[in-house]
Structures are given as structure tokens and as C-alpha cells.
């Protein structure tokens, strides 16, 4: 009996120790640890930053092409449970946890549950698409440009085609967890030529599905237009050989068919533009 009691007491002690360690681990994980940094510029709360290349003790806003260097988001020191840093470090950055993040409407409205990535505006986020490689985290609330309580300012951006667009900027809560985009779609099968042409027309990355549908529409309308022109020219030559006196009427008929063929081709091009642009 004594041995059984000792064994039971030992099991209870071990279980208590394991539960205690698990609880401490859970609490430590739940708490947001924030580290202090310096900066050569004024950084707003909610701005997405990276470590400066020549000084890891300083941070600066991240550009879109540097998205894989995202370090975290600037926050108020009072927003975090644990702070790490020295007295002269005035910028506090959180790399995990729920915090306010500056976002834009560049990729449309953001809904709660959407992944957030970097926009073309340095340090500002946007809704992630399946073409973005890195995400900052998951939105905890909506960002609607019609909600004046969410919008703080606006900015004008320029796409690769030189077209300008005004976007709204505001702040929403994001569960920060920097990493690879779980919804990223592999587009390695998309030919470089199609990718380049589609992005030039749209002024932004385009999903492979839209590119292939646009290519199909373009090829189909080109074949139809080409077949109509070829058939019309061939018929015209045969008709003029058989009936030289009806030359004017034959040419008029050719021009009518050619006009329809050109119109079909133009409609096809317009459809391709809409598919890629919208």
C-alpha cells in the first residue's frame, strides 16, 4: 500500500509539473512581446516596418519589393504586455499578436478573416490576393472605404502603365503573424510572355485563370475574323473572274464583310481588356 501511495503521489506531482509548465508556456505565448528600436524617420503607429540593412537596431518602412523582410508593425508601448529594449529606443515593434495596422484600399475592401499584405505604398498594407507571397497576418475587422470612421486619409498611386488611382488609407485590427501566404496560387505554369503582357495591360498582377480566358477570347476572335477575311477575299477574286462587270458590287460586298470581321476583332480586344483590367 505504501508503494502504491508513493506511486500515486509521484504521478500527481508529475502531472502538476506538466500542467504548470504548459500553463506558463501558454501564458507566455498569449502575451505580446514587443521590442524597442530606433529610427531615422518619424514612423506612425500601425506602419509595417523592416530592420534597416546597415543597422539591425533601427527600423524603416517596408517597400513592396522588400516584403520578405517584413519584421513587424509599429505600436504604442502601452499596447503590449512585455517590452524589450533600452531607454533611447523610441520605436516599438510587434511581430505577433492583435494590433492596429495601417491599410489601404488598393486591392479593394478588406473583410474580417482576409489576409493582409503590403501595398505599393511603403509601410501600408492591403488585402492579399492569391498572387502575393508574404502576408502580415489576418484581418480581425472590416475596412470599408464608405465608413468614415475607418478612413484616415487618401493617396494617389501609379501603376506600371502610368495610370493613377486614388486609394483610401485607414487602420484596422490585424492578428499579426508574418509568414508565407497560405492562399498563394502557384502560377509557374503561366508563360513569361503572357504574364508580362497581361500585367502591362492591367497594370497589376493578374490571376492565371483570367489570363488564359483572355488568351482564349483573343485567339477565338482572331481566328473568326481571319477566316471571314480570307473567305471574303477568296470569294471576291472568284466572283470578279466570273463576272468582271459586277466589280463595284463585288468590292462593296467585300468591304461589308471586312468591316464585320474588323468589328468582331475589336470587340474581342475590348473583351480581353475588360477581363484583365477589372
PDB file of C-alpha atoms in Angstrom:
ATOM      1  CA  UNK A   1       0.000   0.000   0.000  1.00  0.00           C
ATOM      2  CA  UNK A   2       2.830   2.397   0.874  1.00  0.00           C
ATOM      3  CA  UNK A   3       4.420   1.827  -2.527  1.00  0.00           C
ATOM      4  CA  UNK A   4       1.085   2.445  -4.285  1.00  0.00           C
ATOM      5  CA  UNK A   5       0.548   5.682  -2.342  1.00  0.00           C
ATOM      6  CA  UNK A   6       4.066   6.867  -3.222  1.00  0.00           C
ATOM      7  CA  UNK A   7       3.446   5.988  -6.869  1.00  0.00           C
ATOM      8  CA  UNK A   8       0.155   7.913  -6.897  1.00  0.00           C
ATOM      9  CA  UNK A   9       1.770  10.909  -5.194  1.00  0.00           C
ATOM     10  CA  UNK A  10       4.566  10.811  -7.751  1.00  0.00           C
ATOM     11  CA  UNK A  11       2.088  10.751 -10.649  1.00  0.00           C
ATOM     12  CA  UNK A  12       0.172  13.685  -9.158  1.00  0.00           C
ATOM     13  CA  UNK A  13       3.400  15.658  -8.758  1.00  0.00           C
ATOM     14  CA  UNK A  14       4.469  14.945 -12.339  1.00  0.00           C
ATOM     15  CA  UNK A  15       1.035  15.911 -13.699  1.00  0.00           C
ATOM     16  CA  UNK A  16       1.065  19.126 -11.683  1.00  0.00           C
ATOM     17  CA  UNK A  17       4.521  19.975 -13.016  1.00  0.00           C
ATOM     18  CA  UNK A  18       3.494  19.301 -16.622  1.00  0.00           C
ATOM     19  CA  UNK A  19       0.305  21.344 -16.259  1.00  0.00           C
ATOM     20  CA  UNK A  20       2.247  24.165 -14.655  1.00  0.00           C
ATOM     21  CA  UNK A  21       4.803  24.242 -17.460  1.00  0.00           C
ATOM     22  CA  UNK A  22       2.039  24.095 -20.064  1.00  0.00           C
ATOM     23  CA  UNK A  23       0.204  26.983 -18.405  1.00  0.00           C
ATOM     24  CA  UNK A  24       3.361  29.088 -18.278  1.00  0.00           C
ATOM     25  CA  UNK A  25       4.071  28.312 -21.909  1.00  0.00           C
ATOM     26  CA  UNK A  26       0.520  29.215 -22.911  1.00  0.00           C
ATOM     27  CA  UNK A  27       0.605  32.499 -20.984  1.00  0.00           C
ATOM     28  CA  UNK A  28       3.983  33.406 -22.461  1.00  0.00           C
ATOM     29  CA  UNK A  29       2.681  32.666 -25.934  1.00  0.00           C
ATOM     30  CA  UNK A  30      -0.528  34.625 -25.383  1.00  0.00           C
ATOM     31  CA  UNK A  31       1.343  37.714 -24.213  1.00  0.00           C
ATOM     32  CA  UNK A  32       2.591  40.020 -26.950  1.00  0.00           C
ATOM     33  CA  UNK A  33       6.325  40.613 -26.706  1.00  0.00           C
ATOM     34  CA  UNK A  34       7.405  43.940 -28.208  1.00  0.00           C
ATOM     35  CA  UNK A  35      10.939  45.124 -28.829  1.00  0.00           C
ATOM     36  CA  UNK A  36      12.200  48.687 -28.983  1.00  0.00           C
ATOM     37  CA  UNK A  37      14.173  50.118 -31.899  1.00  0.00           C
ATOM     38  CA  UNK A  38      15.479  53.433 -33.155  1.00  0.00           C
ATOM     39  CA  UNK A  39      14.572  55.087 -36.444  1.00  0.00           C
ATOM     40  CA  UNK A  40      15.953  57.826 -38.683  1.00  0.00           C
ATOM     41  CA  UNK A  41      12.444  58.975 -39.566  1.00  0.00           C
ATOM     42  CA  UNK A  42       9.086  59.545 -37.921  1.00  0.00           C
ATOM     43  CA  UNK A  43       7.047  56.334 -38.010  1.00  0.00           C
ATOM     44  CA  UNK A  44       3.292  56.224 -37.474  1.00  0.00           C
ATOM     45  CA  UNK A  45       1.500  53.727 -35.288  1.00  0.00           C
ATOM     46  CA  UNK A  46       0.373  50.808 -37.448  1.00  0.00           C
ATOM     47  CA  UNK A  47       3.131  51.203 -40.035  1.00  0.00           C
ATOM     48  CA  UNK A  48       4.708  47.983 -41.350  1.00  0.00           C
ATOM     49  CA  UNK A  49       8.485  48.044 -40.945  1.00  0.00           C
ATOM     50  CA  UNK A  50      11.671  46.072 -41.536  1.00  0.00           C
ATOM     51  CA  UNK A  51      15.100  46.132 -39.947  1.00  0.00           C
ATOM     52  CA  UNK A  52      17.467  48.609 -41.572  1.00  0.00           C
ATOM     53  CA  UNK A  53      20.029  46.813 -43.738  1.00  0.00           C
ATOM     54  CA  UNK A  54      23.093  48.524 -42.234  1.00  0.00           C
ATOM     55  CA  UNK A  55      21.811  48.725 -38.638  1.00  0.00           C
ATOM     56  CA  UNK A  56      19.656  45.951 -37.086  1.00  0.00           C
ATOM     57  CA  UNK A  57      18.831  48.260 -34.164  1.00  0.00           C
ATOM     58  CA  UNK A  58      16.881  50.585 -36.460  1.00  0.00           C
ATOM     59  CA  UNK A  59      13.666  50.081 -38.423  1.00  0.00           C
ATOM     60  CA  UNK A  60      12.189  51.701 -41.532  1.00  0.00           C
ATOM     61  CA  UNK A  61       9.007  51.318 -43.650  1.00  0.00           C
ATOM     62  CA  UNK A  62       8.937  48.279 -45.941  1.00  0.00           C
ATOM     63  CA  UNK A  63       8.547  48.597 -49.712  1.00  0.00           C
ATOM     64  CA  UNK A  64       6.503  46.095 -51.710  1.00  0.00           C
ATOM     65  CA  UNK A  65       9.599  44.596 -53.338  1.00  0.00           C
ATOM     66  CA  UNK A  66      11.061  44.017 -49.846  1.00  0.00           C
ATOM     67  CA  UNK A  67       8.020  42.175 -48.462  1.00  0.00           C
ATOM     68  CA  UNK A  68      10.082  39.132 -47.472  1.00  0.00           C
ATOM     69  CA  UNK A  69      11.948  41.380 -44.994  1.00  0.00           C
ATOM     70  CA  UNK A  70       8.822  42.360 -43.022  1.00  0.00           C
ATOM     71  CA  UNK A  71       9.682  42.457 -39.326  1.00  0.00           C
ATOM     72  CA  UNK A  72       6.514  43.728 -37.689  1.00  0.00           C
ATOM     73  CA  UNK A  73       4.222  46.677 -37.015  1.00  0.00           C
ATOM     74  CA  UNK A  74       4.846  49.893 -35.067  1.00  0.00           C
ATOM     75  CA  UNK A  75       2.679  50.055 -31.928  1.00  0.00           C
ATOM     76  CA  UNK A  76       2.252  52.102 -28.779  1.00  0.00           C
ATOM     77  CA  UNK A  77       4.332  50.670 -25.920  1.00  0.00           C
ATOM     78  CA  UNK A  78       1.217  50.582 -23.728  1.00  0.00           C
ATOM     79  CA  UNK A  79      -0.426  48.128 -26.164  1.00  0.00           C
ATOM     80  CA  UNK A  80       1.979  45.312 -25.330  1.00  0.00           C
ATOM     81  CA  UNK A  81       2.255  43.176 -22.207  1.00  0.00           C
ATOM     82  CA  UNK A  82       6.035  42.722 -22.454  1.00  0.00           C
ATOM     83  CA  UNK A  83       8.565  45.314 -23.681  1.00  0.00           C
ATOM     84  CA  UNK A  84      12.188  44.628 -24.575  1.00  0.00           C
ATOM     85  CA  UNK A  85      14.593  47.464 -25.315  1.00  0.00           C
ATOM     86  CA  UNK A  86      16.678  50.311 -23.991  1.00  0.00           C
ATOM     87  CA  UNK A  87      15.579  53.770 -22.872  1.00  0.00           C
ATOM     88  CA  UNK A  88      16.851  55.531 -26.005  1.00  0.00           C
ATOM     89  CA  UNK A  89      14.827  53.246 -28.291  1.00  0.00           C
ATOM     90  CA  UNK A  90      11.605  55.097 -29.045  1.00  0.00           C
ATOM     91  CA  UNK A  91      10.002  52.882 -31.713  1.00  0.00           C
ATOM     92  CA  UNK A  92       8.303  49.704 -30.509  1.00  0.00           C
ATOM     93  CA  UNK A  93       7.589  46.920 -32.988  1.00  0.00           C
ATOM     94  CA  UNK A  94       5.329  43.882 -32.534  1.00  0.00           C
ATOM     95  CA  UNK A  95       5.833  40.807 -34.699  1.00  0.00           C
ATOM     96  CA  UNK A  96       2.933  38.770 -33.283  1.00  0.00           C
ATOM     97  CA  UNK A  97      -0.427  39.459 -31.711  1.00  0.00           C
ATOM     98  CA  UNK A  98      -3.533  41.568 -32.408  1.00  0.00           C
ATOM     99  CA  UNK A  99      -2.633  45.190 -33.167  1.00  0.00           C
ATOM    100  CA  UNK A 100      -3.774  48.125 -35.297  1.00  0.00           C
ATOM    101  CA  UNK A 101      -2.264  48.198 -38.801  1.00  0.00           C
ATOM    102  CA  UNK A 102      -2.362  50.894 -41.470  1.00  0.00           C
ATOM    103  CA  UNK A 103      -4.078  49.540 -44.598  1.00  0.00           C
ATOM    104  CA  UNK A 104      -5.211  50.872 -47.980  1.00  0.00           C
ATOM    105  CA  UNK A 105      -7.998  50.097 -50.441  1.00  0.00           C
ATOM    106  CA  UNK A 106      -5.535  49.371 -53.274  1.00  0.00           C
ATOM    107  CA  UNK A 107      -6.760  45.790 -53.648  1.00  0.00           C
ATOM    108  CA  UNK A 108     -10.351  46.541 -52.688  1.00  0.00           C
ATOM    109  CA  UNK A 109     -12.142  46.447 -49.322  1.00  0.00           C
ATOM    110  CA  UNK A 110     -10.813  44.203 -46.556  1.00  0.00           C
ATOM    111  CA  UNK A 111     -13.125  41.817 -44.736  1.00  0.00           C
ATOM    112  CA  UNK A 112     -12.576  40.196 -41.356  1.00  0.00           C
ATOM    113  CA  UNK A 113     -10.701  36.954 -41.980  1.00  0.00           C
ATOM    114  CA  UNK A 114      -8.885  38.216 -45.092  1.00  0.00           C
ATOM    115  CA  UNK A 115      -5.111  38.007 -45.197  1.00  0.00           C
ATOM    116  CA  UNK A 116      -3.257  41.335 -45.273  1.00  0.00           C
ATOM    117  CA  UNK A 117      -0.071  42.002 -47.242  1.00  0.00           C
ATOM    118  CA  UNK A 118       1.983  45.032 -48.307  1.00  0.00           C
ATOM    119  CA  UNK A 119       0.574  47.524 -50.792  1.00  0.00           C
ATOM    120  CA  UNK A 120       2.610  49.627 -53.222  1.00  0.00           C
ATOM    121  CA  UNK A 121       2.682  52.364 -50.552  1.00  0.00           C
ATOM    122  CA  UNK A 122       5.665  51.798 -48.253  1.00  0.00           C
ATOM    123  CA  UNK A 123       4.644  50.582 -44.804  1.00  0.00           C
ATOM    124  CA  UNK A 124       0.931  50.338 -45.670  1.00  0.00           C
ATOM    125  CA  UNK A 125      -0.998  47.077 -46.035  1.00  0.00           C
ATOM    126  CA  UNK A 126      -3.814  45.918 -48.321  1.00  0.00           C
ATOM    127  CA  UNK A 127      -5.967  42.843 -48.890  1.00  0.00           C
ATOM    128  CA  UNK A 128      -3.786  39.954 -50.061  1.00  0.00           C
ATOM    129  CA  UNK A 129      -4.528  38.133 -53.317  1.00  0.00           C
ATOM    130  CA  UNK A 130      -3.525  34.607 -54.292  1.00  0.00           C
ATOM    131  CA  UNK A 131      -0.517  36.108 -56.109  1.00  0.00           C
ATOM    132  CA  UNK A 132       1.093  37.648 -53.008  1.00  0.00           C
ATOM    133  CA  UNK A 133       3.921  35.656 -51.437  1.00  0.00           C
ATOM    134  CA  UNK A 134       4.013  37.098 -47.905  1.00  0.00           C
ATOM    135  CA  UNK A 135       1.246  38.162 -45.508  1.00  0.00           C
ATOM    136  CA  UNK A 136       1.400  40.238 -42.346  1.00  0.00           C
ATOM    137  CA  UNK A 137      -1.495  38.477 -40.702  1.00  0.00           C
ATOM    138  CA  UNK A 138      -5.267  38.081 -40.789  1.00  0.00           C
ATOM    139  CA  UNK A 139      -7.729  40.986 -40.557  1.00  0.00           C
ATOM    140  CA  UNK A 140      -9.876  40.982 -37.430  1.00  0.00           C
ATOM    141  CA  UNK A 141     -12.334  43.587 -38.724  1.00  0.00           C
ATOM    142  CA  UNK A 142     -13.569  45.094 -41.979  1.00  0.00           C
ATOM    143  CA  UNK A 143     -12.027  48.038 -43.804  1.00  0.00           C
ATOM    144  CA  UNK A 144     -14.785  49.719 -45.795  1.00  0.00           C
ATOM    145  CA  UNK A 145     -13.925  52.946 -47.616  1.00  0.00           C
ATOM    146  CA  UNK A 146     -17.527  54.096 -47.142  1.00  0.00           C
ATOM    147  CA  UNK A 147     -17.082  54.014 -43.354  1.00  0.00           C
ATOM    148  CA  UNK A 148     -15.738  57.466 -42.448  1.00  0.00           C
ATOM    149  CA  UNK A 149     -14.714  56.217 -39.008  1.00  0.00           C
ATOM    150  CA  UNK A 150     -12.185  53.869 -40.648  1.00  0.00           C
ATOM    151  CA  UNK A 151     -10.711  56.167 -43.319  1.00  0.00           C
ATOM    152  CA  UNK A 152      -7.943  58.494 -42.137  1.00  0.00           C
ATOM    153  CA  UNK A 153      -6.508  59.833 -45.401  1.00  0.00           C
ATOM    154  CA  UNK A 154      -6.059  59.120 -49.106  1.00  0.00           C
ATOM    155  CA  UNK A 155      -3.139  58.737 -51.505  1.00  0.00           C
ATOM    156  CA  UNK A 156      -2.578  58.576 -55.253  1.00  0.00           C
ATOM    157  CA  UNK A 157      -0.676  55.620 -56.674  1.00  0.00           C
ATOM    158  CA  UNK A 158       0.598  54.942 -60.190  1.00  0.00           C
ATOM    159  CA  UNK A 159       0.559  51.520 -61.844  1.00  0.00           C
ATOM    160  CA  UNK A 160       3.079  50.078 -64.303  1.00  0.00           C
ATOM    161  CA  UNK A 161       1.098  51.517 -67.223  1.00  0.00           C
ATOM    162  CA  UNK A 162       1.326  55.042 -65.797  1.00  0.00           C
ATOM    163  CA  UNK A 163      -2.335  55.252 -64.767  1.00  0.00           C
ATOM    164  CA  UNK A 164      -3.074  56.949 -61.447  1.00  0.00           C
ATOM    165  CA  UNK A 165      -5.596  55.760 -58.869  1.00  0.00           C
ATOM    166  CA  UNK A 166      -6.712  57.273 -55.575  1.00  0.00           C
ATOM    167  CA  UNK A 167      -6.808  54.874 -52.630  1.00  0.00           C
ATOM    168  CA  UNK A 168      -8.136  55.314 -49.107  1.00  0.00           C
ATOM    169  CA  UNK A 169      -5.950  54.685 -46.052  1.00  0.00           C
ATOM    170  CA  UNK A 170      -7.151  53.688 -42.609  1.00  0.00           C
ATOM    171  CA  UNK A 171      -6.471  51.491 -39.597  1.00  0.00           C
ATOM    172  CA  UNK A 172      -7.878  48.069 -38.682  1.00  0.00           C
ATOM    173  CA  UNK A 173      -7.014  45.397 -36.146  1.00  0.00           C
ATOM    174  CA  UNK A 174      -4.899  42.586 -37.570  1.00  0.00           C
ATOM    175  CA  UNK A 175      -3.782  39.371 -35.893  1.00  0.00           C
ATOM    176  CA  UNK A 176      -0.121  39.762 -36.822  1.00  0.00           C
ATOM    177  CA  UNK A 177       1.725  36.619 -37.859  1.00  0.00           C
ATOM    178  CA  UNK A 178       4.231  37.322 -40.621  1.00  0.00           C
ATOM    179  CA  UNK A 179       4.707  34.374 -42.966  1.00  0.00           C
ATOM    180  CA  UNK A 180       4.021  32.829 -46.347  1.00  0.00           C
ATOM    181  CA  UNK A 181       0.615  33.415 -47.898  1.00  0.00           C
ATOM    182  CA  UNK A 182      -1.448  30.234 -47.293  1.00  0.00           C
ATOM    183  CA  UNK A 183      -3.756  31.100 -50.194  1.00  0.00           C
ATOM    184  CA  UNK A 184      -0.963  31.753 -52.685  1.00  0.00           C
ATOM    185  CA  UNK A 185      -1.647  30.096 -56.005  1.00  0.00           C
ATOM    186  CA  UNK A 186       1.246  28.606 -57.910  1.00  0.00           C
ATOM    187  CA  UNK A 187       1.485  30.291 -61.318  1.00  0.00           C
ATOM    188  CA  UNK A 188       4.689  28.719 -62.544  1.00  0.00           C
ATOM    189  CA  UNK A 189       2.758  27.258 -65.490  1.00  0.00           C
ATOM    190  CA  UNK A 190       1.930  30.761 -66.764  1.00  0.00           C
ATOM    191  CA  UNK A 191       4.285  31.625 -69.658  1.00  0.00           C
ATOM    192  CA  UNK A 192       6.502  34.663 -69.120  1.00  0.00           C
ATOM    193  CA  UNK A 193       5.185  36.376 -72.268  1.00  0.00           C
ATOM    194  CA  UNK A 194       1.538  36.037 -71.209  1.00  0.00           C
ATOM    195  CA  UNK A 195       2.380  37.163 -67.683  1.00  0.00           C
ATOM    196  CA  UNK A 196       4.246  40.239 -68.931  1.00  0.00           C
ATOM    197  CA  UNK A 197       1.593  41.270 -71.472  1.00  0.00           C
ATOM    198  CA  UNK A 198      -1.293  40.777 -69.032  1.00  0.00           C
ATOM    199  CA  UNK A 199       0.399  42.815 -66.288  1.00  0.00           C
ATOM    200  CA  UNK A 200       1.233  45.584 -68.772  1.00  0.00           C
ATOM    201  CA  UNK A 201      -2.400  45.818 -69.883  1.00  0.00           C
ATOM    202  CA  UNK A 202      -3.913  45.504 -66.401  1.00  0.00           C
ATOM    203  CA  UNK A 203      -1.257  47.497 -64.575  1.00  0.00           C
ATOM    204  CA  UNK A 204      -1.245  44.881 -61.803  1.00  0.00           C
ATOM    205  CA  UNK A 205      -0.706  41.110 -61.324  1.00  0.00           C
ATOM    206  CA  UNK A 206      -3.454  39.025 -62.938  1.00  0.00           C
ATOM    207  CA  UNK A 207      -4.570  35.547 -61.921  1.00  0.00           C
ATOM    208  CA  UNK A 208      -3.701  32.737 -64.374  1.00  0.00           C
ATOM    209  CA  UNK A 209      -7.409  31.958 -64.894  1.00  0.00           C
ATOM    210  CA  UNK A 210      -8.104  35.467 -66.202  1.00  0.00           C
ATOM    211  CA  UNK A 211      -5.002  35.368 -68.394  1.00  0.00           C
ATOM    212  CA  UNK A 212      -5.970  32.065 -70.019  1.00  0.00           C
ATOM    213  CA  UNK A 213      -9.598  33.124 -70.552  1.00  0.00           C
ATOM    214  CA  UNK A 214      -8.415  36.383 -72.126  1.00  0.00           C
ATOM    215  CA  UNK A 215      -5.972  34.490 -74.344  1.00  0.00           C
ATOM    216  CA  UNK A 216      -8.761  32.122 -75.440  1.00  0.00           C
ATOM    217  CA  UNK A 217     -11.053  35.063 -76.312  1.00  0.00           C
ATOM    218  CA  UNK A 218      -8.259  36.767 -78.254  1.00  0.00           C
ATOM    219  CA  UNK A 219      -7.371  33.629 -80.239  1.00  0.00           C
ATOM    220  CA  UNK A 220     -11.027  32.804 -80.955  1.00  0.00           C
ATOM    221  CA  UNK A 221     -11.920  36.276 -82.240  1.00  0.00           C
ATOM    222  CA  UNK A 222      -8.694  36.409 -84.267  1.00  0.00           C
ATOM    223  CA  UNK A 223      -9.492  33.078 -85.952  1.00  0.00           C
ATOM    224  CA  UNK A 224     -13.091  34.115 -86.699  1.00  0.00           C
ATOM    225  CA  UNK A 225     -12.024  37.485 -88.113  1.00  0.00           C
ATOM    226  CA  UNK A 226      -9.191  35.954 -90.127  1.00  0.00           C
ATOM    227  CA  UNK A 227     -11.435  33.222 -91.538  1.00  0.00           C
ATOM    228  CA  UNK A 228     -14.061  35.786 -92.566  1.00  0.00           C
ATOM    229  CA  UNK A 229     -11.477  37.977 -94.322  1.00  0.00           C
ATOM    230  CA  UNK A 230      -9.851  35.021 -96.077  1.00  0.00           C
ATOM    231  CA  UNK A 231     -13.200  33.678 -97.258  1.00  0.00           C
ATOM    232  CA  UNK A 232     -14.352  37.131 -98.417  1.00  0.00           C
ATOM    233  CA  UNK A 233     -11.159  37.841-100.384  1.00  0.00           C
ATOM    234  CA  UNK A 234     -11.187  34.401-101.987  1.00  0.00           C
ATOM    235  CA  UNK A 235     -14.862  34.707-102.952  1.00  0.00           C
ATOM    236  CA  UNK A 236     -14.223  38.205-104.336  1.00  0.00           C
ATOM    237  CA  UNK A 237     -11.410  37.007-106.584  1.00  0.00           C
ATOM    238  CA  UNK A 238     -13.514  34.128-107.919  1.00  0.00           C
ATOM    239  CA  UNK A 239     -16.563  36.373-108.471  1.00  0.00           C
ATOM    240  CA  UNK A 240     -14.557  39.044-110.296  1.00  0.00           C
ATOM    241  CA  UNK A 241     -13.064  36.378-112.569  1.00  0.00           C
ATOM    242  CA  UNK A 242     -16.506  35.130-113.474  1.00  0.00           C
ATOM    243  CA  UNK A 243     -18.266  38.488-113.656  1.00  0.00           C
ATOM    244  CA  UNK A 244     -15.887  41.415-114.347  1.00  0.00           C
ATOM    245  CA  UNK A 245     -18.817  43.768-114.959  1.00  0.00           C
ATOM    246  CA  UNK A 246     -20.037  43.371-111.370  1.00  0.00           C
ATOM    247  CA  UNK A 247     -16.756  44.633-109.915  1.00  0.00           C
ATOM    248  CA  UNK A 248     -18.276  47.506-107.900  1.00  0.00           C
ATOM    249  CA  UNK A 249     -20.923  45.346-106.260  1.00  0.00           C
ATOM    250  CA  UNK A 250     -18.388  42.626-105.502  1.00  0.00           C
ATOM    251  CA  UNK A 251     -15.952  45.084-103.868  1.00  0.00           C
ATOM    252  CA  UNK A 252     -18.806  46.630-101.875  1.00  0.00           C
ATOM    253  CA  UNK A 253     -19.697  43.185-100.560  1.00  0.00           C
ATOM    254  CA  UNK A 254     -16.031  42.576 -99.677  1.00  0.00           C
ATOM    255  CA  UNK A 255     -15.862  45.828 -97.708  1.00  0.00           C
ATOM    256  CA  UNK A 256     -19.003  44.934 -95.773  1.00  0.00           C
ATOM    257  CA  UNK A 257     -17.621  41.539 -94.758  1.00  0.00           C
ATOM    258  CA  UNK A 258     -14.250  43.101 -93.894  1.00  0.00           C
ATOM    259  CA  UNK A 259     -15.987  45.689 -91.698  1.00  0.00           C
ATOM    260  CA  UNK A 260     -17.822  42.971 -89.781  1.00  0.00           C
ATOM    261  CA  UNK A 261     -14.582  40.990 -89.344  1.00  0.00           C
ATOM    262  CA  UNK A 262     -12.724  44.049 -88.032  1.00  0.00           C
ATOM    263  CA  UNK A 263     -15.633  44.847 -85.698  1.00  0.00           C
ATOM    264  CA  UNK A 264     -15.542  41.302 -84.275  1.00  0.00           C
ATOM    265  CA  UNK A 265     -11.788  41.620 -83.712  1.00  0.00           C
ATOM    266  CA  UNK A 266     -12.181  44.993 -81.954  1.00  0.00           C
ATOM    267  CA  UNK A 267     -14.941  43.608 -79.712  1.00  0.00           C
ATOM    268  CA  UNK A 268     -12.636  40.702 -78.848  1.00  0.00           C
ATOM    269  CA  UNK A 269      -9.814  43.085 -77.914  1.00  0.00           C
ATOM    270  CA  UNK A 270     -12.184  45.124 -75.749  1.00  0.00           C
ATOM    271  CA  UNK A 271     -13.390  41.955 -74.008  1.00  0.00           C
ATOM    272  CA  UNK A 272      -9.777  40.959 -73.307  1.00  0.00           C
ATOM    273  CA  UNK A 273      -9.066  44.413 -71.868  1.00  0.00           C
ATOM    274  CA  UNK A 274     -12.080  44.214 -69.554  1.00  0.00           C
ATOM    275  CA  UNK A 275     -11.183  40.692 -68.399  1.00  0.00           C
ATOM    276  CA  UNK A 276      -7.666  41.768 -67.443  1.00  0.00           C
ATOM    277  CA  UNK A 277      -8.417  45.239 -66.128  1.00  0.00           C
ATOM    278  CA  UNK A 278     -11.481  44.663 -63.947  1.00  0.00           C
TER     279      UNK A 278
END
